[in-house]
């Protein structure tokens, strides 16, 4: 027995040794800055100011009272509530279509992957050209068909929806790829069994085989998409700068502004802590649900 | 559902000139087969010969190029798989992993008897008719599970079952449809040897009880012989012979079939070589093999190791081939003795395993075989010049 205890201890030591570098890096790159942010969010530290004092939860109170930040949180929620479901359902639909066309699958996969690989800033610029109030392609088309021109990015009632549209465009390709990968792992004989059992096409086949077999992928896609939508930054920074009048401000952009324009590090840190909380919550939910599925599945 | 057993109206199956092609490869080449109502027919053949393709064509899962399929006298051309009245048990079982066993077994009934609304959760409670349909489905699932003795498993997912249990759930899903025709694609292939033997007996007993017409695919000739009314032997997309197990075992039409049914060994000697060693006649008269005189015979003569024997010295009047012992393989009660004939080729003789010690390597002997059990075949292409050898059949 002593032999095996010693053995166990040796193995444990080896395990610790092997895990140590990763754990160290994780602590250095993730936990250290995160706890730094957490500490800063409890102070009134500003860039360029000497020293800082402990002010407890005051930053959080300010954050909740600040109209601009409340609007930014609301915008983020609305944006995510549009972009996530639309990009997920659209991607699922497209993936099923691509799978059904078979031969053209490779072509479509490339097309949908384009927004994922292309540099986003360049793509955002292209969108600016497309949506330009006077000579953008969309407005030219609108005018040609006798409709009023729209100021897509500077009309306060339209700007967020325009960004949401671009967000869907940006997100859908990646989701299509994940769904196509998921579809290709469904065994063919399940579809054949379903055909014999009476579910050989359309909705019944989807409900009987495709959808349940895609459930794990769908869960993963949902979490990833939610995280990516609440972290939207580039399109805002390139296309609207949060305007007009805060209509397109979202959490990360506001955070950036507070920190690097107003140097209000305390407030920005409080926002960052909230943001981290949301993202970590989504990830943990993902892991828990996945775990439950694989244990009971 | 009154009784516990399903009794279904069994149907005949007639296939004529069925052809199916994958690119340039003919997976089925003018296949014709007739199966009587309630008959149990095995499709037997080596891997890749088109057994699955044949079954899948009958089920409507594979598009065919030509030929007709009639089930119960009705052509099923153009009918969707669900409308052909067939049940299919896949080699992989193809159970729905996200459903419990009860839901798996109920799946065909839910599709055929409940509308899309009735399949939705909760909504069905609103309608009395849907409630009654659901109750009747649950009753039939219970009856089927009782019949297959899988009631305790009904609540589990397929992932939590053993291979044999999955096989029975798959069988249940097929059975509950009360199909006109059962199509079983190597349903026993994933079971271990002991379970396979037990299950094949159970399967046959079940088939007799319900009387369903059954096509059973296998590549194991002992399995096919054990449970079939008739066997259809397939090679390279063609059916070579159809007959009862006894007919095919005793009177194989081609050398390939003879080899397939005498695994692992069949002795094949060119008629000319045989004639050189034993002559065309004995004192008792002409030597005849399979009813034909050896004198002037062309082709090859095949005999099984169990129809051969070995003696230390030639017996007058009994034609024999001189040979030298090479080695013996123990096979339980019996043993296979590998000997070298005078021209240097190998033959196999079945002896009792306690006799192995009598035949050390290098011992001289005379090989005899039962002339009435031997069969003459046309020489296979390319083998005419490489005479007398025992072949291992894969
Ligand atoms: N979808 C397909 N595309 C192309 N060729 C195929 C396809 N399905 C089967 N084949 C070919 O058709 C032939 C017959 O295949 P089939 O699956 O019917 O063989 P089988 O007798 O069932 O073999 P096994 O005992 O290994 O299951 C094989 O040569 C196979 O390669
Ligand atoms: Mg097969």
PDB file of C-alpha atoms in Angstrom, chain A residues 187-215 293-294 296-297, chain B residues 56 59 61-62 80-82 86-88 90 92-99 104 107-109 111-112 116 119-120 157 159-160 173 177:
ATOM      1  CA  UNK A 187     -24.961   9.722 -38.940  1.00  0.00           C
ATOM      2  CA  UNK A 188     -26.614   9.122 -42.300  1.00  0.00           C
ATOM      3  CA  UNK A 189     -28.385   6.006 -41.089  1.00  0.00           C
ATOM      4  CA  UNK A 190     -30.385   8.059 -38.580  1.00  0.00           C
ATOM      5  CA  UNK A 191     -31.912   9.935 -41.503  1.00  0.00           C
ATOM      6  CA  UNK A 192     -32.601   6.613 -43.197  1.00  0.00           C
ATOM      7  CA  UNK A 193     -34.217   5.178 -40.091  1.00  0.00           C
ATOM      8  CA  UNK A 194     -36.331   8.318 -39.910  1.00  0.00           C
ATOM      9  CA  UNK A 195     -37.305   7.951 -43.579  1.00  0.00           C
ATOM     10  CA  UNK A 196     -38.556   4.434 -42.916  1.00  0.00           C
ATOM     11  CA  UNK A 197     -40.322   5.533 -39.744  1.00  0.00           C
ATOM     12  CA  UNK A 198     -42.142   8.178 -41.780  1.00  0.00           C
ATOM     13  CA  UNK A 199     -40.066  11.324 -41.274  1.00  0.00           C
ATOM     14  CA  UNK A 200     -38.431  11.526 -44.663  1.00  0.00           C
ATOM     15  CA  UNK A 201     -38.454  15.206 -45.478  1.00  0.00           C
ATOM     16  CA  UNK A 202     -39.095  18.741 -44.402  1.00  0.00           C
ATOM     17  CA  UNK A 203     -40.133  19.670 -40.924  1.00  0.00           C
ATOM     18  CA  UNK A 204     -40.745  16.176 -39.535  1.00  0.00           C
ATOM     19  CA  UNK A 205     -37.268  15.069 -40.527  1.00  0.00           C
ATOM     20  CA  UNK A 206     -35.765  18.227 -39.041  1.00  0.00           C
ATOM     21  CA  UNK A 207     -37.701  17.805 -35.797  1.00  0.00           C
ATOM     22  CA  UNK A 208     -37.003  14.095 -35.507  1.00  0.00           C
ATOM     23  CA  UNK A 209     -33.280  14.001 -36.289  1.00  0.00           C
ATOM     24  CA  UNK A 210     -31.560  17.252 -37.255  1.00  0.00           C
ATOM     25  CA  UNK A 211     -32.623  19.545 -34.436  1.00  0.00           C
ATOM     26  CA  UNK A 212     -32.092  17.137 -31.529  1.00  0.00           C
ATOM     27  CA  UNK A 213     -28.764  15.984 -32.933  1.00  0.00           C
ATOM     28  CA  UNK A 214     -27.647  19.600 -33.338  1.00  0.00           C
ATOM     29  CA  UNK A 215     -28.591  20.569 -29.783  1.00  0.00           C
ATOM     30  CA  UNK A 293     -25.891  16.802 -21.427  1.00  0.00           C
ATOM     31  CA  UNK A 294     -22.834  14.634 -21.720  1.00  0.00           C
ATOM     32  CA  UNK A 296     -27.267  12.215 -19.192  1.00  0.00           C
ATOM     33  CA  UNK A 297     -27.107  12.079 -22.984  1.00  0.00           C
TER      34      UNK A 297
ATOM     35  CA  UNK B  56     -31.769  -0.730 -49.201  1.00  0.00           C
ATOM     36  CA  UNK B  59     -36.721  -0.383 -48.646  1.00  0.00           C
ATOM     37  CA  UNK B  61     -33.411   4.029 -49.556  1.00  0.00           C
ATOM     38  CA  UNK B  62     -31.387   3.540 -52.729  1.00  0.00           C
ATOM     39  CA  UNK B  80     -41.470   6.466 -50.475  1.00  0.00           C
ATOM     40  CA  UNK B  81     -39.795   4.204 -47.872  1.00  0.00           C
ATOM     41  CA  UNK B  82     -42.525   4.979 -45.324  1.00  0.00           C
ATOM     42  CA  UNK B  86     -41.262  -2.559 -44.749  1.00  0.00           C
ATOM     43  CA  UNK B  87     -39.325  -2.468 -41.516  1.00  0.00           C
ATOM     44  CA  UNK B  88     -35.565  -2.170 -41.571  1.00  0.00           C
ATOM     45  CA  UNK B  90     -29.779  -1.440 -39.531  1.00  0.00           C
ATOM     46  CA  UNK B  92     -25.663  -0.049 -36.605  1.00  0.00           C
ATOM     47  CA  UNK B  93     -29.237  -0.200 -35.210  1.00  0.00           C
ATOM     48  CA  UNK B  94     -29.578   3.568 -35.930  1.00  0.00           C
ATOM     49  CA  UNK B  95     -31.477   4.248 -32.710  1.00  0.00           C
ATOM     50  CA  UNK B  96     -32.291   7.890 -32.029  1.00  0.00           C
ATOM     51  CA  UNK B  97     -29.777   8.761 -29.301  1.00  0.00           C
ATOM     52  CA  UNK B  98     -31.854  11.592 -27.844  1.00  0.00           C
ATOM     53  CA  UNK B  99     -34.929   9.451 -27.287  1.00  0.00           C
ATOM     54  CA  UNK B 104     -37.553   4.933 -30.114  1.00  0.00           C
ATOM     55  CA  UNK B 107     -41.353   6.570 -33.304  1.00  0.00           C
ATOM     56  CA  UNK B 108     -42.924   4.894 -36.371  1.00  0.00           C
ATOM     57  CA  UNK B 109     -46.385   4.935 -34.806  1.00  0.00           C
ATOM     58  CA  UNK B 111     -45.203   9.452 -37.293  1.00  0.00           C
ATOM     59  CA  UNK B 112     -47.989   7.468 -38.913  1.00  0.00           C
ATOM     60  CA  UNK B 116     -47.711  17.178 -36.538  1.00  0.00           C
ATOM     61  CA  UNK B 119     -46.494  15.126 -31.769  1.00  0.00           C
ATOM     62  CA  UNK B 120     -46.066  18.463 -30.024  1.00  0.00           C
ATOM     63  CA  UNK B 157     -31.462   6.132 -23.560  1.00  0.00           C
ATOM     64  CA  UNK B 159     -26.313   5.044 -24.841  1.00  0.00           C
ATOM     65  CA  UNK B 160     -27.071   3.285 -21.554  1.00  0.00           C
ATOM     66  CA  UNK B 173     -38.984  -0.431 -33.478  1.00  0.00           C
ATOM     67  CA  UNK B 177     -45.057  -1.324 -37.375  1.00  0.00           C
TER      68      UNK B 177
END
